[in-house]
Amino acid sequence: MHWLSPYTQSFSSLQVLLSMGFKYLLFTGSFYLFFYVWKHKKYWSAKIQQRYPENKHIFREVKYSFFTILIFGAVIMFVVWASKAGLTRIYEPIDKYGYAYYFFSIVLMIVIHDTYFYWTHRLMHWKPLFKWVHKTHHLSINPTPFAAYSFHPIEAVVEIGIIPLIAFTIPYHKSALTIFSLYSLLLNVAGHLGYELFRKGFASHWLFKWHNTSTHHNMHHRLVKCNYGLYFNFWDRIMRTNHATYEQSFDKVADIRDQEKARLAELKKLPNPKLTFAEPDQA
């Protein structure tokens, strides 16, 4: 008997798609509702581009994200099949190689993905590929969290390619791959958040500067030919692809946010404070 009956395969595929869809909506929806609906006035000063995207742009991001989830689901189902067939390097039990390796494998996945992303991203900025593949993602000039999965189908295949690359090359436990996937989604959503939450000086600090910020990726969407990295700022610094004003731009956004925060704090000290928030423009 084959390891999976047609009914089991269909149920497993549905489980994968529902799980991916739930995690996508949980992360993107939570961040969007908090920063763009519920607390949009309070945190407006932390908005990197001082305007909101039109609803039609948000709907486009959600539409492309739907197709991305289908593609991601198909590739993950292939990896599940390959794992059950003994073709990947998945292992059990969790402590087979020790817990030190278990945690190291998660870090290794992140480092491999950061390198994979930077160089595939640079490749997709090659003019012929950009026009037909990567331009779809760059339609989000002023991205929202929903832009995290807003890809052309070919780019979606490239993006999810990191999963089989990991599965077929390094020993991994299923839970380690799950933790890596959640971390990747969280950082992807944060990069497209459109708000800067790190404190002033983060982008130029001797240690923290090696980690990317929302401002870093937001500048990439707006200016295109710069800031290609994902998690870390290592490759952009080594290859000198950071935008020349990245650190200054980061501090400028942080300054505006901190000044507004200080203004509201002073207003709250008044006997009858009347808090006023700037109304965002839509573009």
Coordinates of C-alpha atoms in Angstrom, one line a residue:
M1 CA 0.0 0.0 0.0
H2 CA 1.3 3.4 -0.9
W3 CA 2.2 5.5 2.2
L4 CA -0.7 7.9 1.5
S5 CA -4.1 7.2 0.1
P6 CA -5.7 9.8 -2.2
Y7 CA -8.1 10.8 0.6
T8 CA -5.2 11.2 3.1
Q9 CA -3.3 13.2 0.6
S10 CA -6.2 15.5 0.0
F11 CA -6.7 15.9 3.8
S12 CA -3.0 16.6 4.4
S13 CA -3.0 19.2 1.6
L14 CA -6.0 20.9 3.1
Q15 CA -4.4 20.9 6.5
V16 CA -1.2 22.5 5.1
L17 CA -3.1 25.2 3.3
L18 CA -5.4 26.0 6.3
S19 CA -2.3 26.1 8.6
M20 CA -0.5 28.5 6.3
G21 CA -3.5 30.6 5.7
F22 CA -4.2 30.9 9.5
K23 CA -0.6 31.8 10.3
Y24 CA -0.5 34.4 7.5
L25 CA -3.8 36.0 8.6
L26 CA -2.8 35.8 12.3
F27 CA 0.5 37.7 11.7
T28 CA -0.5 40.1 8.9
G29 CA -4.0 40.7 10.2
S30 CA -2.9 41.4 13.8
F31 CA -0.3 43.9 12.8
Y32 CA -2.6 45.5 10.2
L33 CA -5.5 45.9 12.6
F34 CA -3.3 47.2 15.4
F35 CA -1.3 49.8 13.4
Y36 CA -3.6 50.6 10.5
V37 CA -7.1 50.5 12.2
W38 CA -7.2 50.4 16.0
K39 CA -4.1 52.5 17.0
H40 CA -3.4 54.2 13.7
K41 CA -3.6 57.7 15.2
K42 CA -1.6 57.0 18.2
Y43 CA 1.3 55.5 16.3
W44 CA 1.0 57.6 13.2
S45 CA 4.3 59.5 14.0
A46 CA 6.1 56.2 13.7
K47 CA 4.9 55.7 10.1
I48 CA 7.9 55.6 7.8
Q49 CA 6.0 57.1 4.8
Q50 CA 3.6 59.7 6.2
R51 CA 0.7 58.5 4.2
Y52 CA -1.5 55.5 3.9
P53 CA -1.9 53.3 0.8
E54 CA -5.2 53.3 -0.9
N55 CA -7.5 50.3 -0.3
K56 CA -7.0 49.1 -3.9
H57 CA -3.3 48.6 -3.1
I58 CA -4.1 46.6 0.0
F59 CA -6.6 44.4 -1.9
R60 CA -3.9 43.7 -4.5
E61 CA -1.5 42.6 -1.8
V62 CA -4.1 40.3 -0.3
K63 CA -5.0 38.9 -3.7
Y64 CA -1.4 38.0 -4.6
S65 CA -0.9 36.6 -1.1
F66 CA -3.7 34.1 -1.7
F67 CA -2.0 32.6 -4.7
T68 CA 1.4 32.7 -2.8
I69 CA -0.2 30.6 0.0
L70 CA -1.4 28.0 -2.6
I71 CA 2.1 27.8 -4.1
F72 CA 3.8 27.6 -0.7
G73 CA 1.4 24.8 0.2
A74 CA 2.2 22.8 -2.9
V75 CA 6.0 23.0 -2.2
I76 CA 5.6 22.1 1.4
M77 CA 3.4 19.1 0.6
F78 CA 6.2 17.9 -1.7
V79 CA 8.7 18.3 1.2
V80 CA 6.3 16.3 3.4
W81 CA 6.0 13.6 0.8
A82 CA 9.8 13.5 0.4
S83 CA 10.3 13.3 4.1
K84 CA 7.9 10.4 4.5
A85 CA 9.7 8.7 1.7
G86 CA 13.0 9.1 3.5
L87 CA 14.5 11.5 0.9
T88 CA 15.1 14.5 3.1
R89 CA 17.3 14.8 6.2
I90 CA 14.6 15.0 8.7
Y91 CA 15.3 13.2 12.0
E92 CA 13.7 11.8 15.1
P93 CA 13.8 12.0 18.1
I94 CA 14.4 15.6 18.9
D95 CA 17.6 14.9 20.8
K96 CA 19.1 12.5 18.3
Y97 CA 22.0 14.9 17.7
G98 CA 21.7 16.6 21.0
Y99 CA 19.9 19.8 22.0
A100 CA 23.0 22.0 21.1
Y101 CA 22.7 20.9 17.5
Y102 CA 18.9 21.3 17.6
F103 CA 19.2 25.0 18.5
F104 CA 22.2 25.5 16.2
S105 CA 20.1 24.1 13.3
I106 CA 17.6 26.8 13.7
V107 CA 20.3 29.5 13.7
L108 CA 21.8 27.8 10.6
M109 CA 18.5 27.9 8.8
I110 CA 18.2 31.6 9.4
V111 CA 21.7 32.3 8.2
I112 CA 21.3 30.1 5.1
H113 CA 18.0 31.9 4.3
D114 CA 19.5 35.3 4.8
T115 CA 22.1 34.5 2.2
Y116 CA 19.7 32.7 -0.1
F117 CA 17.3 35.7 0.0
Y118 CA 19.9 38.4 -0.6
W119 CA 21.3 36.7 -3.7
T120 CA 18.0 35.6 -5.2
H121 CA 16.7 39.0 -4.5
R122 CA 19.6 40.6 -6.3
L123 CA 19.0 38.3 -9.2
M124 CA 15.4 39.2 -9.5
H125 CA 16.4 42.9 -9.8
W126 CA 18.2 42.0 -13.0
K127 CA 16.1 44.0 -15.5
P128 CA 14.5 41.2 -17.5
L129 CA 13.5 39.3 -14.4
F130 CA 12.4 42.4 -12.5
K131 CA 10.0 43.4 -15.3
W132 CA 8.3 40.1 -15.5
V133 CA 8.6 38.7 -11.9
H134 CA 9.7 41.0 -9.1
K135 CA 7.8 44.2 -10.3
T136 CA 4.6 42.7 -8.8
H137 CA 6.1 42.9 -5.3
H138 CA 7.4 46.4 -5.9
L139 CA 3.9 47.7 -6.8
S140 CA 3.7 48.1 -3.0
I141 CA 5.6 51.3 -2.9
N142 CA 4.2 52.1 0.5
P143 CA 3.8 48.5 1.8
T144 CA 1.5 47.2 4.5
P145 CA 1.9 43.9 6.4
F146 CA -0.1 42.2 3.6
A147 CA 2.8 42.8 1.2
A148 CA 4.8 40.1 3.0
Y149 CA 3.4 37.5 0.6
S150 CA 2.5 39.7 -2.3
F151 CA 4.5 37.9 -5.0
H152 CA 4.3 37.0 -8.6
P153 CA 3.8 33.2 -8.8
I154 CA 7.4 32.7 -10.1
E155 CA 8.8 34.8 -7.2
A156 CA 6.6 32.8 -4.8
V157 CA 8.3 29.6 -6.0
V158 CA 11.8 31.2 -5.5
E159 CA 10.8 32.4 -2.0
I160 CA 9.6 29.0 -0.8
G161 CA 12.6 27.4 -2.4
I162 CA 14.5 27.8 0.9
I163 CA 12.4 25.0 2.5
P164 CA 13.4 22.2 0.2
L165 CA 17.0 23.6 0.1
I166 CA 17.1 23.2 3.9
A167 CA 15.2 19.9 4.0
F168 CA 17.5 18.2 1.5
T169 CA 20.9 19.5 2.8
I170 CA 21.0 19.7 6.6
P171 CA 19.7 17.4 9.4
Y172 CA 16.6 19.0 10.9
H173 CA 13.8 18.2 13.3
K174 CA 10.3 19.1 12.2
S175 CA 9.8 21.5 15.1
A176 CA 13.0 23.3 14.3
L177 CA 11.8 23.9 10.8
T178 CA 8.4 25.1 12.2
I179 CA 10.2 27.6 14.5
F180 CA 12.3 28.9 11.6
S181 CA 9.2 29.3 9.4
L182 CA 7.4 31.3 12.1
Y183 CA 10.5 33.5 12.7
S184 CA 10.7 34.1 8.9
L185 CA 7.1 35.1 8.6
L186 CA 7.3 37.4 11.7
L187 CA 10.4 39.2 10.3
N188 CA 8.9 39.4 6.8
V189 CA 5.7 41.0 8.2
A190 CA 7.8 43.4 10.4
G191 CA 9.9 44.4 7.4
H192 CA 6.7 45.4 5.5
L193 CA 5.0 46.9 8.6
G194 CA 5.4 50.5 7.4
Y195 CA 6.2 51.6 11.0
E196 CA 9.6 52.0 12.7
L197 CA 9.6 50.7 16.3
F198 CA 13.3 50.5 17.0
R199 CA 14.9 53.3 19.0
K200 CA 17.0 56.1 17.5
G201 CA 20.6 55.0 16.8
F202 CA 19.7 51.3 16.2
A203 CA 20.8 51.4 12.6
S204 CA 24.2 52.8 13.4
H205 CA 24.9 51.0 16.7
W206 CA 28.1 48.9 16.6
L207 CA 26.1 45.7 17.3
F208 CA 22.5 46.3 16.3
K209 CA 23.4 47.8 12.9
W210 CA 23.9 44.2 11.7
H211 CA 20.1 43.6 12.1
N212 CA 17.7 45.1 9.6
T213 CA 14.9 47.4 10.3
S214 CA 11.5 48.2 8.9
T215 CA 12.9 51.5 7.5
H216 CA 15.6 49.5 5.7
H217 CA 13.1 47.4 3.7
N218 CA 10.7 50.3 3.3
M219 CA 13.4 52.3 1.6
H220 CA 13.9 49.3 -0.8
H221 CA 10.3 49.4 -1.8
R222 CA 10.4 53.1 -2.4
L223 CA 13.8 53.5 -4.0
V224 CA 14.2 50.0 -5.5
K225 CA 17.9 49.7 -6.2
C226 CA 19.2 49.3 -2.6
N227 CA 18.7 47.5 0.7
Y228 CA 18.3 44.0 -0.6
G229 CA 18.8 42.1 2.7
L230 CA 16.2 40.2 4.8
Y231 CA 17.1 39.6 8.4
F232 CA 20.6 40.9 8.7
N233 CA 22.5 43.9 7.2
F234 CA 25.6 41.8 6.6
W235 CA 25.4 41.3 2.8
D236 CA 24.3 44.8 2.1
R237 CA 27.2 46.2 4.1
I238 CA 29.7 43.8 2.5
M239 CA 28.4 44.4 -1.0
R240 CA 27.9 48.1 -0.4
T241 CA 24.2 48.0 -1.4
N242 CA 22.8 49.9 1.5
H243 CA 21.3 53.2 0.5
A244 CA 23.8 56.0 1.3
T245 CA 21.2 57.7 3.6
Y246 CA 19.8 54.6 5.3
E247 CA 21.1 55.4 8.8
Q248 CA 20.2 59.1 8.6
S249 CA 16.7 58.1 7.3
F250 CA 16.2 55.7 10.1
D251 CA 17.2 58.4 12.7
K252 CA 14.9 60.9 11.1
V253 CA 11.9 58.6 11.4
A254 CA 12.8 57.8 15.0
D255 CA 13.2 61.5 15.7
I256 CA 9.7 62.4 14.4
R257 CA 8.2 59.5 16.5
D258 CA 10.1 60.4 19.7
Q259 CA 9.2 64.1 19.4
E260 CA 5.5 63.3 19.0
K261 CA 5.7 60.9 21.9
A262 CA 7.3 63.7 24.1
R263 CA 4.6 66.2 22.9
L264 CA 1.8 63.9 24.0
A265 CA 3.5 63.2 27.3
E266 CA 3.6 66.9 28.0
L267 CA -0.1 67.3 27.0
K268 CA -1.1 64.6 29.5
K269 CA 0.4 66.7 32.3
L270 CA -2.0 69.5 31.7
P271 CA -5.2 69.8 33.9
N272 CA -7.6 69.1 31.1
P273 CA -5.4 67.6 28.3
K274 CA -6.8 67.6 24.8
L275 CA -4.8 65.1 22.8
T276 CA -4.6 65.7 19.1
F277 CA -3.3 63.4 16.5
A278 CA -2.3 64.2 12.9
E279 CA -4.7 62.8 10.4
P280 CA -2.9 60.5 7.9
D281 CA -3.0 61.2 4.2
Q282 CA -4.0 58.5 1.8
A283 CA -1.9 57.8 -1.3

